CSV table of C-alpha atoms and ligand atoms in Angstrom, one decimal:
chain,number,residue,atom,x,y,z
R,171,UNK,CA,-2.5,-5.6,16.2
R,172,UNK,CA,-2.8,-7.0,12.6
R,173,UNK,CA,0.3,-6.9,10.5
R,174,UNK,CA,-0.4,-6.3,6.8
R,175,UNK,CA,2.8,-7.4,5.2
R,176,UNK,CA,4.1,-4.9,2.6
R,177,UNK,CA,6.8,-6.5,0.6
R,178,UNK,CA,4.9,-8.0,-2.3
R,179,UNK,CA,4.6,-4.5,-3.8
R,180,UNK,CA,5.5,-3.7,-7.4
R,181,UNK,CA,6.9,-0.3,-6.4
R,182,UNK,CA,9.8,-2.2,-4.8
R,183,UNK,CA,12.5,-3.0,-7.4
R,184,UNK,CA,13.0,-6.7,-6.6
R,185,UNK,CA,9.3,-7.4,-6.4
R,186,UNK,CA,8.7,-5.5,-9.7
R,187,UNK,CA,11.4,-7.6,-11.4
R,188,UNK,CA,9.9,-10.8,-10.0
R,189,UNK,CA,6.4,-9.9,-11.3
R,190,UNK,CA,7.7,-9.0,-14.7
R,191,UNK,CA,9.7,-12.3,-14.9
R,192,UNK,CA,6.9,-14.4,-13.4
R,193,UNK,CA,9.4,-15.5,-10.8
R,194,UNK,CA,7.2,-17.9,-8.8
R,195,UNK,CA,10.0,-18.9,-6.4
R,196,UNK,CA,10.8,-15.3,-5.4
R,197,UNK,CA,7.2,-14.4,-4.7
R,198,UNK,CA,6.4,-17.6,-2.8
R,199,UNK,CA,9.5,-17.3,-0.7
R,200,UNK,CA,8.7,-13.7,0.2
R,201,UNK,CA,5.1,-14.6,1.0
R,202,UNK,CA,6.1,-17.5,3.3
R,203,UNK,CA,8.8,-15.5,5.1
R,204,UNK,CA,6.3,-12.7,5.8
R,205,UNK,CA,3.7,-15.3,7.1
R,206,UNK,CA,6.3,-16.9,9.3
R,207,UNK,CA,7.2,-13.4,10.7
R,208,UNK,CA,3.6,-12.8,11.8
R,209,UNK,CA,1.6,-11.4,8.8
R,210,UNK,CA,-2.2,-11.5,9.3
R,211,UNK,CA,-2.7,-10.3,5.7
R,212,UNK,CA,-0.3,-10.2,2.7
R,213,UNK,CA,-0.6,-7.0,0.8
R,214,UNK,CA,-0.4,-7.6,-2.9
R,215,UNK,CA,0.3,-4.7,-5.2
R,216,UNK,CA,1.3,-5.4,-8.8
R,217,UNK,CA,2.7,-2.0,-9.4
R,218,UNK,CA,2.4,0.9,-11.7
R,219,UNK,CA,1.5,-0.1,-15.3
R,220,UNK,CA,-2.3,0.2,-15.5
R,221,UNK,CA,-2.9,-1.8,-18.6
R,222,UNK,CA,-1.0,-4.9,-17.2
R,223,UNK,CA,-2.1,-4.5,-13.7
R,224,UNK,CA,-5.2,-6.8,-13.6
R,225,UNK,CA,-3.2,-9.7,-15.2
R,226,UNK,CA,-0.2,-9.1,-12.9
R,227,UNK,CA,-2.3,-8.9,-9.8
R,228,UNK,CA,-4.2,-12.1,-10.7
R,229,UNK,CA,-0.8,-13.8,-11.2
R,230,UNK,CA,0.4,-12.6,-7.8
R,231,UNK,CA,-2.8,-13.7,-6.1
R,232,UNK,CA,-2.7,-17.2,-7.7
R,233,UNK,CA,1.0,-17.6,-6.9
R,234,UNK,CA,0.8,-16.6,-3.3
R,235,UNK,CA,-2.3,-18.7,-2.7
R,236,UNK,CA,-0.5,-21.8,-3.9
R,237,UNK,CA,1.7,-21.7,-0.8
R,238,UNK,CA,-0.3,-20.1,2.0
R,239,UNK,CA,-3.8,-19.8,3.4
R,240,UNK,CA,-3.0,-16.3,4.9
R,241,UNK,CA,-5.6,-13.9,3.4
R,242,UNK,CA,-4.5,-11.2,1.0
R,243,UNK,CA,-4.9,-7.4,1.0
R,244,UNK,CA,-5.7,-6.4,-2.6
R,245,UNK,CA,-3.8,-3.1,-3.1
R,246,UNK,CA,-4.3,-1.2,-6.4
R,247,UNK,CA,-4.9,2.2,-7.8
R,248,UNK,CA,-6.9,0.4,-10.5
R,249,UNK,CA,-10.5,-0.7,-9.6
R,250,UNK,CA,-10.4,-3.2,-12.4
R,251,UNK,CA,-7.3,-4.9,-10.9
R,252,UNK,CA,-9.0,-5.2,-7.5
R,253,UNK,CA,-12.1,-6.7,-9.2
R,254,UNK,CA,-9.9,-9.2,-11.1
R,255,UNK,CA,-8.1,-10.1,-7.9
R,256,UNK,CA,-11.4,-10.6,-6.0
R,257,UNK,CA,-12.5,-13.1,-8.5
R,258,UNK,CA,-9.5,-15.3,-7.6
R,259,UNK,CA,-9.2,-15.1,-3.8
R,260,UNK,CA,-9.9,-18.2,-1.8
R,261,UNK,CA,-10.5,-16.4,1.4
R,262,UNK,CA,-12.2,-13.0,2.1
R,263,UNK,CA,-9.4,-10.4,1.6
R,264,UNK,CA,-8.8,-6.9,2.8
R,265,UNK,CA,-9.5,-4.3,0.1
R,266,UNK,CA,-6.9,-1.5,-0.2
R,267,UNK,CA,-8.5,0.9,-0.6
R,268,UNK,CA,-11.5,3.3,-0.8
R,269,UNK,CA,-11.3,7.0,-0.2
R,270,UNK,CA,-13.6,10.0,-0.7
R,271,UNK,CA,-12.4,10.2,-4.3
R,272,UNK,CA,-15.2,9.7,-6.8
R,273,UNK,CA,-13.4,7.0,-8.8
R,274,UNK,CA,-12.9,4.9,-5.6
R,275,UNK,CA,-16.5,5.4,-4.4
R,276,UNK,CA,-17.8,4.4,-7.8
R,277,UNK,CA,-15.2,1.7,-8.7
R,278,UNK,CA,-14.2,0.1,-5.4
R,279,UNK,CA,-16.8,0.6,-2.7
R,280,UNK,CA,-19.4,-1.6,-4.6
R,281,UNK,CA,-16.9,-4.5,-4.6
R,282,UNK,CA,-16.6,-4.6,-0.8
R,283,UNK,CA,-19.9,-5.8,0.8
R,284,UNK,CA,-20.2,-9.6,0.8
R,285,UNK,CA,-16.7,-10.1,-0.8
R,286,UNK,CA,-14.2,-8.8,1.7
R,287,UNK,CA,-13.1,-9.2,5.3
R,288,UNK,CA,-12.5,-5.4,5.5
R,289,UNK,CA,-11.7,-2.3,3.6
R,290,UNK,CA,-9.1,0.4,4.1
R,291,UNK,CA,-10.6,3.9,3.9
R,292,UNK,CA,-8.1,6.7,3.2
R,293,UNK,CA,-9.1,10.1,4.6
R,294,UNK,CA,-8.7,12.1,1.4
R,295,UNK,CA,-11.0,13.1,-1.4
R,296,UNK,CA,-10.9,14.8,-4.8
R,297,UNK,CA,-9.7,18.0,-3.0
R,298,UNK,CA,-6.7,16.2,-1.7
R,299,UNK,CA,-5.7,15.4,1.9
R,300,UNK,CA,-7.3,17.7,4.5
R,301,UNK,CA,-4.7,19.5,6.5
R,302,UNK,CA,-6.3,19.4,9.9
R,303,UNK,CA,-8.2,17.0,12.1
R,304,UNK,CA,-11.6,18.7,11.5
R,305,UNK,CA,-11.1,18.4,7.7
R,306,UNK,CA,-10.2,14.7,8.0
R,307,UNK,CA,-13.3,14.2,10.2
R,308,UNK,CA,-15.5,15.6,7.5
R,309,UNK,CA,-14.1,13.1,5.0
R,310,UNK,CA,-14.4,10.3,7.6
R,311,UNK,CA,-18.1,11.1,8.4
R,312,UNK,CA,-18.9,11.1,4.7
R,313,UNK,CA,-17.1,7.8,4.1
R,314,UNK,CA,-18.8,6.1,7.0
R,315,UNK,CA,-22.2,7.3,5.7
R,316,UNK,CA,-21.3,5.6,2.4
R,317,UNK,CA,-19.9,2.4,3.9
R,318,UNK,CA,-22.9,2.0,6.2
R,319,UNK,CA,-25.3,2.6,3.2
R,320,UNK,CA,-23.4,-0.1,1.3
R,321,UNK,CA,-24.0,-2.6,4.1
R,322,UNK,CA,-20.5,-2.6,5.5
R,323,UNK,CA,-20.2,-2.9,9.3
R,324,UNK,CA,-18.0,-0.2,11.0
R,325,UNK,CA,-15.8,-3.0,12.4
R,326,UNK,CA,-14.8,-4.0,8.9
R,327,UNK,CA,-13.7,-0.4,8.0
R,328,UNK,CA,-10.0,0.2,8.6
R,329,UNK,CA,-9.7,4.0,8.5
R,330,UNK,CA,-6.2,5.2,7.4
R,331,UNK,CA,-5.8,8.7,8.9
R,332,UNK,CA,-2.9,9.3,6.5
R,333,UNK,CA,0.4,10.1,8.3
R,334,UNK,CA,2.2,12.7,6.2
R,335,UNK,CA,6.0,12.6,6.4
R,336,UNK,CA,7.2,14.7,9.3
R,337,UNK,CA,10.1,15.9,7.0
R,338,UNK,CA,7.5,17.8,4.9
R,339,UNK,CA,4.9,18.6,7.6
R,340,UNK,CA,5.9,19.2,11.2
R,341,UNK,CA,2.5,18.0,12.6
R,342,UNK,CA,2.1,15.2,10.0
R,343,UNK,CA,2.1,12.4,12.7
R,344,UNK,CA,0.1,14.5,15.3
R,345,UNK,CA,-2.8,15.1,12.9
R,346,UNK,CA,-3.0,11.4,12.2
R,347,UNK,CA,-2.9,10.5,15.9
R,348,UNK,CA,-5.5,13.2,16.9
R,349,UNK,CA,-7.8,12.1,14.0
R,350,UNK,CA,-7.8,8.6,15.3
R,351,UNK,CA,-8.7,9.8,18.8
R,352,UNK,CA,-11.4,12.1,17.5
R,353,UNK,CA,-13.0,9.5,15.2
R,354,UNK,CA,-12.9,6.7,17.8
R,355,UNK,CA,-15.0,8.9,20.1
R,356,UNK,CA,-17.6,9.2,17.3
R,357,UNK,CA,-17.5,5.7,15.9
R,358,UNK,CA,-16.1,3.3,18.5
R,359,UNK,CA,-16.3,0.2,16.3
R,360,UNK,CA,-14.3,1.6,13.4
R,361,UNK,CA,-10.7,0.3,13.2
R,362,UNK,CA,-7.5,2.1,12.2
R,363,UNK,CA,-4.7,1.2,9.9
R,364,UNK,CA,-1.6,3.1,8.7
R,365,UNK,CA,1.0,2.7,6.1
R,366,UNK,CA,3.8,2.9,8.6
R,367,UNK,CA,6.8,4.0,6.6
R,368,UNK,CA,5.2,7.2,5.1
R,369,UNK,CA,6.0,9.0,8.3
R,370,UNK,CA,9.8,8.7,7.9
R,371,UNK,CA,10.1,9.7,4.2
R,372,UNK,CA,13.1,11.9,3.5
R,373,UNK,CA,14.8,11.2,6.8
R,374,UNK,CA,17.9,9.2,7.7
R,375,UNK,CA,17.6,5.9,9.6
R,376,UNK,CA,13.9,5.7,8.8
R,377,UNK,CA,13.4,2.5,10.9
R,378,UNK,CA,13.9,4.4,14.1
R,379,UNK,CA,11.3,6.9,13.1
R,380,UNK,CA,8.8,4.2,12.0
R,381,UNK,CA,9.2,2.5,15.4
R,382,UNK,CA,8.6,5.6,17.4
R,383,UNK,CA,5.5,6.3,15.3
R,384,UNK,CA,4.2,2.8,15.7
R,385,UNK,CA,4.4,3.0,19.5
R,386,UNK,CA,2.6,6.3,19.6
R,387,UNK,CA,-0.1,5.1,17.1
R,388,UNK,CA,-0.7,2.0,19.2
R,389,UNK,CA,-1.3,4.3,22.2
R,390,UNK,CA,-3.8,6.2,20.0
R,391,UNK,CA,-5.7,2.9,19.2
R,392,UNK,CA,-4.1,1.6,16.1
R,393,UNK,CA,-5.5,-1.8,15.0
R,394,UNK,CA,-3.4,-2.6,11.9
R,395,UNK,CA,-0.4,-1.5,10.0
R,396,UNK,CA,1.0,-2.0,6.5
R,397,UNK,CA,4.6,-2.7,7.5
R,398,UNK,CA,7.6,-5.0,7.1
R,399,UNK,CA,7.2,-8.0,9.5
R,400,UNK,CA,10.8,-9.1,8.6
R,401,UNK,CA,12.1,-6.1,10.5
R,402,UNK,CA,12.7,-7.7,13.9
R,403,UNK,CA,13.4,-4.5,15.8
R,404,UNK,CA,10.0,-3.1,14.5
R,405,UNK,CA,8.3,-6.3,15.5
R,406,UNK,CA,9.9,-6.2,18.9
R,407,UNK,CA,8.8,-2.6,19.5
R,408,UNK,CA,5.2,-3.6,18.4
R,409,UNK,CA,5.0,-6.4,20.9
R,410,UNK,CA,6.6,-4.4,23.7
R,411,UNK,CA,4.3,-1.4,23.2
R,412,UNK,CA,1.2,-3.7,23.1
R,413,UNK,CA,2.3,-5.4,26.3
R,414,UNK,CA,3.0,-2.1,28.0
R,415,UNK,CA,-0.4,-0.8,26.9
R,416,UNK,CA,-2.1,-3.8,28.6
R,417,UNK,CA,-2.9,-5.6,25.4
R,418,UNK,CA,-0.9,-8.8,26.1
R,419,UNK,CA,-2.4,-11.1,28.7
R,420,UNK,CA,0.2,-12.6,31.0
R,421,UNK,CA,2.9,-11.1,28.6
R,422,UNK,CA,2.3,-14.2,26.6
R,423,UNK,CA,2.9,-12.8,23.1
R,424,UNK,CA,6.1,-11.0,24.1
R,425,UNK,CA,7.6,-13.9,26.0
R,426,UNK,CA,6.8,-16.4,23.2
R,427,UNK,CA,8.3,-14.1,20.7
R,428,UNK,CA,11.4,-14.0,22.9
R,429,UNK,CA,11.5,-17.8,23.0
R,430,UNK,CA,11.3,-17.8,19.2
R,431,UNK,CA,14.3,-15.4,19.1
R,432,UNK,CA,12.2,-12.6,17.6
R,433,UNK,CA,12.9,-10.0,20.3
R,434,UNK,CA,15.9,-7.8,19.6
R,435,UNK,CA,17.2,-4.7,21.2
U,791,THG,N1,-1.8,3.1,2.9
U,791,THG,C1,-2.4,2.1,2.3
U,791,THG,N2,-1.8,1.3,1.4
U,791,THG,C2,-0.5,1.6,1.1
U,791,THG,C3,0.2,2.6,1.7
U,791,THG,C4,-0.5,3.4,2.6
U,791,THG,N3,0.1,0.8,0.1
U,791,THG,C5,1.4,1.1,-0.3
U,791,THG,C6,2.2,1.7,0.8
U,791,THG,N4,1.5,2.8,1.4
U,791,THG,C7,2.6,0.7,1.8
U,791,THG,N5,3.5,-0.3,1.2
U,791,THG,C8,4.9,-0.1,1.3
U,791,THG,C9,5.6,-1.1,0.7
U,791,THG,C10,7.0,-1.1,0.7
U,791,THG,C11,7.7,-0.1,1.4
U,791,THG,C12,6.9,0.9,1.9
U,791,THG,C13,5.5,0.9,1.9
U,791,THG,C14,9.1,-0.1,1.4
U,791,THG,N6,9.8,1.0,1.2
U,791,THG,C15,11.2,1.2,1.3
U,791,THG,C16,11.6,2.6,1.0
U,791,THG,O1,10.7,3.3,0.4
U,791,THG,O2,12.6,3.0,1.2
U,791,THG,C17,12.0,0.3,0.4
U,791,THG,C18,12.7,-0.8,1.2
U,791,THG,C19,12.9,-2.0,0.3
U,791,THG,O3,13.4,-1.8,-0.9
U,791,THG,O4,12.7,-3.1,0.7
U,791,THG,O5,9.7,-1.2,1.7
U,791,THG,O6,0.1,4.3,3.3
U,791,THG,N7,-3.7,1.9,2.6
């Protein structure tokens, strides 16, 4: 499973302050710690101020690339920021994200083909997030029609089935898991990614809930997650679940993580 490391995100207080202060040491340290902890991609999100965002994201991209070759995941609500980040990356990034919303189809989808290693596709559109599996499948089919027409291979599309917090919607996780199973049956090459921590919003001891959801999502075929690789108990659960599901030949990943002191109870 690919870890997309989440902590260089301007919605987090410390990261926001570091971006505002152009704190190179903070950003590079956080990038390197996430890489050492197993990140396949580093999500970079400059935060919330739309006017400053392209400049801020370019600074983040440049600053991270000074210390690591790990590819980036360009995460922005602003297509202009994604475009500005794309002009700077040294290796093909993940693009986060497209959706069925018109501004994402017009502003972000045209940037993907030929420039990115993959694109995250959120199952929502201008009418919002469909409540049930069939509604999400309608959005998924339309998005795949569009990505295929744009020349993007299904294997480069990371569908995010959108896990709604179980505190606000009792079947929030189940709809996401069932959507993954249904879409995999129709489009076996498509990959799946989730923003792991959404599921536990509003609940105490969120990490326990995130771990449970990760294990269930792996069983449903999860390929990637935006998550905190520095959380050793989450990382341990991920490796244990993959091993138990037969995705770890000779238990090699789990046992080498144990030898590196990464497995915790
Ligand atoms: N899907 C996609 N992209 C996304 C999301 C998604 N990008 C943003 C977000 N969701 C994923 N990124 C984060 C980054 C940090 C945290 C959660 C999600 C985080 N949150 C803690 C909290 O909210 O309590 C704060 C902990 C801290 O301060 O360190 O860390 O769903 N495609």
